[in-house]
């Protein structure tokens, strides 16, 4: 039954990309940035709701403090595609750091380009880091908050990779706060199988972490400590990195 429900989900998932991309993409290209985000993120809302209807995957969000006023940098663990959809809806507009290959995908990639993401060239890590820091600062100045997955790739549920410092560097250089985010989306949407498991995803949005005047190393270590505490609480079996 889970396999059949997952197949049904993916039929709607990909059909939605085509429908929303073809219908809204040309319109969005002529809209101001904030309205463009609102229009194109209607697909994200559809996908999250469609997952609930077809596979019984729900979610709950715990806010430990209100989001900051003004721009900020969100740092989240990365387990599945679910958080890449849902976290776009936390605040708007938001700029996501993502692998540049996604921008070449038909329809989906074209729509992504309209959202002013920061493409990451993983074939040249040092140049990619410099580009992310430079472009991240520019996005913040233009009024965009930033979403980064500092593990750099999806990690299986119950695990976490060391966070890279790029997001903390951007926040420290710009003097904006970091908002840490932890979730267990991989329990319901595993990264290595198409099967979706019914259940409730817990998303914890932490209190803003002050980055102005602090080193990126100090900031990212605080984010990691907080993430470990939350993942240990919300995950089935959590083993922090040694």
C-alpha positions as a Python dict, from the first residue, in 0.01 Angstrom:
ca = {
    (1, 'X'): (0, 0, 0),
    (2, 'X'): (282, 245, 82),
    (3, 'X'): (435, 180, -261),
    (4, 'X'): (106, 249, -440),
    (5, 'X'): (49, 567, -242),
    (6, 'X'): (403, 680, -315),
    (7, 'X'): (353, 620, -689),
    (8, 'X'): (35, 826, -673),
    (9, 'X'): (223, 1101, -493),
    (10, 'X'): (495, 1116, -759),
    (11, 'X'): (240, 1127, -1040),
    (12, 'X'): (92, 1441, -885),
    (13, 'X'): (434, 1571, -784),
    (14, 'X'): (573, 1575, -1138),
    (15, 'X'): (242, 1670, -1299),
    (16, 'X'): (232, 1965, -1059),
    (17, 'X'): (577, 2080, -1171),
    (18, 'X'): (459, 2088, -1531),
    (19, 'X'): (124, 2247, -1452),
    (20, 'X'): (249, 2520, -1217),
    (21, 'X'): (565, 2582, -1422),
    (22, 'X'): (388, 2621, -1754),
    (23, 'X'): (96, 2817, -1609),
    (24, 'X'): (274, 3044, -1360),
    (25, 'X'): (632, 3063, -1489),
    (26, 'X'): (565, 3307, -1777),
    (27, 'X'): (348, 3522, -1551),
    (28, 'X'): (602, 3525, -1267),
    (29, 'X'): (876, 3652, -1497),
    (30, 'X'): (697, 3988, -1519),
    (31, 'X'): (612, 4024, -1149),
    (32, 'X'): (801, 4205, -870),
    (33, 'X'): (1017, 3971, -665),
    (34, 'X'): (788, 3936, -362),
    (35, 'X'): (481, 3857, -575),
    (36, 'X'): (692, 3622, -787),
    (37, 'X'): (785, 3421, -478),
    (38, 'X'): (425, 3404, -362),
    (39, 'X'): (305, 3279, -701),
    (40, 'X'): (574, 3019, -765),
    (41, 'X'): (568, 2889, -407),
    (42, 'X'): (208, 2788, -463),
    (43, 'X'): (362, 2470, -605),
    (44, 'X'): (545, 2407, -277),
    (45, 'X'): (218, 2439, -88),
    (46, 'X'): (53, 2198, -329),
    (47, 'X'): (334, 1940, -297),
    (48, 'X'): (329, 1944, 84),
    (49, 'X'): (-51, 1911, 87),
    (50, 'X'): (-49, 1641, -184),
    (51, 'X'): (199, 1440, 25),
    (52, 'X'): (-39, 1458, 318),
    (53, 'X'): (-339, 1344, 111),
    (54, 'X'): (-162, 1061, -70),
    (55, 'X'): (89, 930, 184),
    (56, 'X'): (-37, 1050, 521),
    (57, 'X'): (268, 1267, 590),
    (58, 'X'): (178, 1555, 818),
    (59, 'X'): (395, 1810, 992),
    (60, 'X'): (406, 2028, 1299),
    (61, 'X'): (619, 2334, 1358),
    (62, 'X'): (766, 2447, 1690),
    (63, 'X'): (872, 2811, 1705),
    (64, 'X'): (1104, 2869, 1999),
    (65, 'X'): (1097, 3243, 1929),
    (66, 'X'): (953, 3476, 1664),
    (67, 'X'): (1148, 3517, 1343),
    (68, 'X'): (1371, 3828, 1336),
    (69, 'X'): (1256, 4145, 1169),
    (70, 'X'): (1458, 4215, 859),
    (71, 'X'): (1681, 3967, 680),
    (72, 'X'): (1852, 3664, 833),
    (73, 'X'): (2025, 3338, 744),
    (74, 'X'): (1844, 3007, 799),
    (75, 'X'): (2062, 2702, 862),
    (76, 'X'): (1890, 2364, 845),
    (77, 'X'): (1991, 2000, 850),
    (78, 'X'): (1919, 1818, 525),
    (79, 'X'): (1751, 1475, 503),
    (80, 'X'): (1512, 1483, 207),
    (81, 'X'): (1340, 1692, -56),
    (82, 'X'): (1058, 1777, 183),
    (83, 'X'): (1247, 2051, 367),
    (84, 'X'): (1359, 2209, 40),
    (85, 'X'): (989, 2258, -37),
    (86, 'X'): (854, 2350, 305),
    (87, 'X'): (1129, 2582, 429),
    (88, 'X'): (1069, 2810, 129),
    (89, 'X'): (736, 2889, 296),
    (90, 'X'): (878, 2996, 634),
    (91, 'X'): (946, 3349, 514),
    (92, 'X'): (925, 3527, 181),
    (93, 'X'): (1118, 3616, -18),
    (94, 'X'): (1403, 3377, 57),
    (95, 'X'): (1712, 3289, -145),
    (96, 'X'): (1824, 2925, -139),
    (97, 'X'): (2177, 2798, -191),
    (98, 'X'): (2146, 2497, -424),
    (99, 'X'): (2350, 2288, -664),
    (100, 'X'): (2373, 2458, -1001),
    (101, 'X'): (2264, 2143, -1189),
    (102, 'X'): (1907, 2199, -1072),
    (103, 'X'): (1886, 2518, -1278),
    (104, 'X'): (1930, 2317, -1598),
    (105, 'X'): (1621, 2102, -1541),
    (106, 'X'): (1337, 2178, -1785),
    (107, 'X'): (1049, 2382, -1639),
    (108, 'X'): (1154, 2322, -1275),
    (109, 'X'): (1496, 2479, -1325),
    (110, 'X'): (1353, 2764, -1526),
    (111, 'X'): (1118, 2850, -1240),
    (112, 'X'): (1403, 2823, -989),
    (113, 'X'): (1602, 3084, -1181),
    (114, 'X'): (1320, 3333, -1126),
    (115, 'X'): (1365, 3300, -748),
    (116, 'X'): (1722, 3440, -745),
    (117, 'X'): (1892, 3135, -588),
    (118, 'X'): (2266, 3106, -529),
    (119, 'X'): (2391, 2822, -753),
    (120, 'X'): (2669, 2610, -604),
    (121, 'X'): (2940, 2455, -824),
    (122, 'X'): (3045, 2153, -620),
    (123, 'X'): (3327, 2065, -861),
    (124, 'X'): (3532, 2356, -723),
    (125, 'X'): (3467, 2382, -345),
    (126, 'X'): (3697, 2678, -273),
    (127, 'X'): (3556, 2889, -557),
    (128, 'X'): (3205, 2783, -460),
    (129, 'X'): (3259, 2901, -103),
    (130, 'X'): (3384, 3242, -219),
    (131, 'X'): (3088, 3277, -455),
    (132, 'X'): (2834, 3181, -187),
    (133, 'X'): (2978, 3432, 60),
    (134, 'X'): (2991, 3711, -197),
    (135, 'X'): (2648, 3650, -349),
    (136, 'X'): (2496, 3582, -7),
    (137, 'X'): (2597, 3927, 112),
    (138, 'X'): (2447, 4083, -199),
    (139, 'X'): (2118, 3896, -152),
    (140, 'X'): (2089, 4014, 209),
    (141, 'X'): (2149, 4375, 104),
    (142, 'X'): (1870, 4342, -153),
    (143, 'X'): (1622, 4232, 114),
    (144, 'X'): (1636, 3854, 68),
    (145, 'X'): (1683, 3619, 360),
    (146, 'X'): (1894, 3310, 284),
    (147, 'X'): (1833, 2938, 331),
    (148, 'X'): (2140, 2712, 348),
    (149, 'X'): (2179, 2341, 417),
    (150, 'X'): (2527, 2344, 575),
    (151, 'X'): (2574, 1966, 554),
    (152, 'X'): (2603, 2013, 176),
    (153, 'X'): (2410, 1697, 90),
    (154, 'X'): (2124, 1484, 218),
    (155, 'X'): (2202, 1276, 526),
    (156, 'X'): (2013, 966, 638),
    (157, 'X'): (1773, 1002, 934),
    (158, 'X'): (1939, 976, 1273),
    (159, 'X'): (2267, 1116, 1145),
    (160, 'X'): (2424, 1457, 1088),
    (161, 'X'): (2733, 1570, 901),
    (162, 'X'): (2956, 1850, 1023),
    (163, 'X'): (2818, 2188, 919),
    (164, 'X'): (3026, 2402, 686),
    (165, 'X'): (3079, 2764, 787),
    (166, 'X'): (2952, 2944, 476),
    (167, 'X'): (2617, 3046, 625),
    (168, 'X'): (2778, 3162, 947),
    (169, 'X'): (3034, 3363, 748),
    (170, 'X'): (2760, 3534, 548),
    (171, 'X'): (2568, 3622, 864),
    (172, 'X'): (2877, 3738, 1053),
    (173, 'X'): (3000, 3956, 765),
    (174, 'X'): (2656, 4112, 715),
    (175, 'X'): (2578, 4147, 1085),
    (176, 'X'): (2247, 3959, 1055),
    (177, 'X'): (2119, 3682, 1283),
    (178, 'X'): (2119, 3309, 1213),
    (179, 'X'): (1797, 3113, 1256),
    (180, 'X'): (1873, 2745, 1323),
    (181, 'X'): (1625, 2484, 1201),
    (182, 'X'): (1606, 2113, 1283),
    (183, 'X'): (1366, 1853, 1147),
    (184, 'X'): (1320, 1479, 1103),
    (185, 'X'): (1174, 1482, 749),
    (186, 'X'): (1386, 1181, 652),
    (187, 'X'): (1178, 959, 880),
    (188, 'X'): (884, 1004, 641),
    (189, 'X'): (1063, 1095, 317),
    (190, 'X'): (1384, 885, 311),
    (191, 'X'): (1645, 999, 63),
    (192, 'X'): (1737, 661, -86),
    (193, 'X'): (1395, 519, -166),
    (194, 'X'): (1081, 648, -336),
    (195, 'X'): (861, 500, -60),
    (196, 'X'): (700, 761, 165),
    (197, 'X'): (616, 660, 522),
    (198, 'X'): (307, 799, 697),
    (199, 'X'): (376, 1000, 1009),
    (200, 'X'): (434, 1350, 1139),
    (201, 'X'): (741, 1554, 1057),
    (202, 'X'): (855, 1783, 1337),
    (203, 'X'): (1018, 2111, 1239),
    (204, 'X'): (1187, 2313, 1516),
    (205, 'X'): (1269, 2676, 1440),
    (206, 'X'): (1511, 2805, 1701),
    (207, 'X'): (1562, 3145, 1854),
    (208, 'X'): (1781, 3377, 1645),
    (209, 'X'): (2152, 3342, 1712),
    (210, 'X'): (2345, 3668, 1722),
    (211, 'X'): (2628, 3666, 1464),
    (212, 'X'): (2738, 4031, 1452),
    (213, 'X'): (3093, 4068, 1583),
    (214, 'X'): (3138, 3693, 1633),
    (215, 'X'): (3356, 3450, 1441),
    (216, 'X'): (3192, 3211, 1197),
    (217, 'X'): (3345, 2918, 1389),
    (218, 'X'): (3183, 3029, 1712),
    (219, 'X'): (2845, 3078, 1547),
    (220, 'X'): (2842, 2745, 1363),
    (221, 'X'): (2945, 2559, 1678),
    (222, 'X'): (2645, 2709, 1859),
    (223, 'X'): (2419, 2607, 1571),
    (224, 'X'): (2555, 2252, 1579),
    (225, 'X'): (2506, 2220, 1954),
    (226, 'X'): (2148, 2339, 1921),
    (227, 'X'): (2082, 2107, 1626),
    (228, 'X'): (2215, 1806, 1817),
    (229, 'X'): (1987, 1883, 2111),
    (230, 'X'): (1680, 1911, 1888),
    (231, 'X'): (1755, 1611, 1667),
    (232, 'X'): (1817, 1394, 1972),
    (233, 'X'): (1470, 1494, 2093),
    (234, 'X'): (1270, 1458, 1770),
    (235, 'X'): (1452, 1178, 1583),
    (236, 'X'): (1395, 807, 1630),
    (237, 'X'): (1762, 716, 1675),
    (238, 'X'): (2006, 1002, 1666),
    (239, 'X'): (2384, 975, 1669),
    (240, 'X'): (2565, 1311, 1650),
    (241, 'X'): (2891, 1321, 1452),
    (242, 'X'): (3207, 1243, 1645),
}
